[in-house]
Amino acid sequence: MGDERVFSIDDDGGAQPLTETTLAEAGLWERRNLQEGVIAHPQILGENIRIVAFEFDRWQAAGGDRQLDRLDVLGLDSDGYLVVAELKRDRAPDTVQLQAIKYAAMVSRFTLDDLAAHHAQYLRERGNEVTDEQALELLTEHAPEIDAESLRRPRIVIVASGFRATTTATVVWLTEMGLDITLQQVQLYRTPEARLLLTVSQLYPVPDVEDFTVAPLQSESKAGKRARREKSTVVRLAAAGTVNDGELFRLQPTNEVTAEVREQIQNWLGQDERRGTAIWHNDPAKPLEWTYDGERYRPTTIVQQVLAEAAGIQRSVRGPDWWVDQNGQSLSQLAGPARGGFDWTLLHEALEVIPPGKWTAYQDLADLVGTASQPLGQHITRCPECELAYRVLSSSGAPAEGFRWTDVARTDSPQEVLEAEGVRFVNGKADPAQRISTAEIRALMS
């Protein structure tokens, strides 16, 4: 960055300024070096990003014509949102944001199956023999809550060595209109030993003041992602019974806000000890009873009210991170990871309690274990422990089209097995009266 100063420290503790250079002067190339660097280190684009494809050019118009545009890098974050990355070795041209928006519009039409097919192709090109189904499982394990809605709202990240004022002004305005765009600036330095050092700095939004520079539409988009994370946390806690009903939690401000705001919150909480405590209930809708007013809320709702009362600010926060038990464990920590390596133990236990003559739906089980129906369905079709998977149907009562037995020797259908157990079918759909709900499954497990 223009005002950035980088020094090397020698063995004696002395500081030596590094010489600024450019990727072009160092003989580095956009595709061979910058692009491969992003693929090897996707954190350049943001947290928890999986690379889905690169140099993607397999577009096709509605009329069947092949499009020649090529997207540099396509990623997927752990919240299920696509990340469109446009890379420029030198200063970004004036039109770079328009190019990125065009790619974002094109990928927003991807279905999950499209994404899996493209990811499988990417992995095969990198020497990994995987099927489309295996690629889909990798994607859903990374982003358990991925769905059609999240795929329609890609994020944009533009990486370049510099940006013109017209570009930054346009990006600021587009952000205010609700688009999620990040500018990452790369700068190369040469050490006294002639080694190269690359820095990556987020130019926009400025991290420390991000909440003050984004407009309501963008804030609502971020709040939506936070709400998805919170839903996953509280649903998993309530379903698993990790926290006992009646357990007391204390509000502990996190580093999401400044030290000054944290002090204001502590002062406000200190005026009435009831303001900083809440009682847990295993209810995925409103699990916390705020002792201040005796009403039930979601974790984030209380935190936002505290922020408004104590500091006069409104912003989205990760509410489950703010509530800790007597051991200092937050709700998020108690819930465990919601991404990558999802724990399916609760699902396996739930399948065991569904009695013969009953059936349930993928969405019912997804609500129980705290994920989405798509990854749950993908897991069931491949898991040898899910022997009773035939009792899980679509919400309409029809067996899933992609259902297959883990025992490849079986030739009977799920409908035939269910009918033998007493489930009635009409026109290929199970009797809704025999459907067992999420609440009923939870009761059987207790």
Tab-separated table of C-alpha atoms in Angstrom, residues 14 29 43 102 110 143 145 147 153 191 205 234 259 293 380 419 443:
chain	number	residue	atom	x	y	z
A	14	GLY	CA	18.311	-3.701	13.883
A	29	TRP	CA	3.120	-13.500	-13.759
A	43	GLN	CA	-7.118	-17.032	2.877
A	102	LYS	CA	-20.482	-10.009	-14.922
A	110	PHE	CA	-25.234	-22.310	-10.800
A	143	ALA	CA	-20.397	-25.511	3.714
A	145	GLU	CA	-25.714	-24.733	4.966
A	147	ASP	CA	-28.478	-23.885	-0.632
A	153	ARG	CA	-25.615	-14.051	-3.778
A	191	THR	CA	14.928	-7.830	1.182
A	205	PRO	CA	-13.888	-2.141	3.266
A	234	VAL	CA	-28.758	-22.886	18.546
A	259	ALA	CA	-12.413	-1.560	23.691
A	293	ASP	CA	-37.179	-8.569	31.362
A	380	ILE	CA	-27.332	-40.739	4.119
A	419	GLU	CA	-45.093	-51.020	2.862
A	443	ALA	CA	-38.919	-36.998	22.355
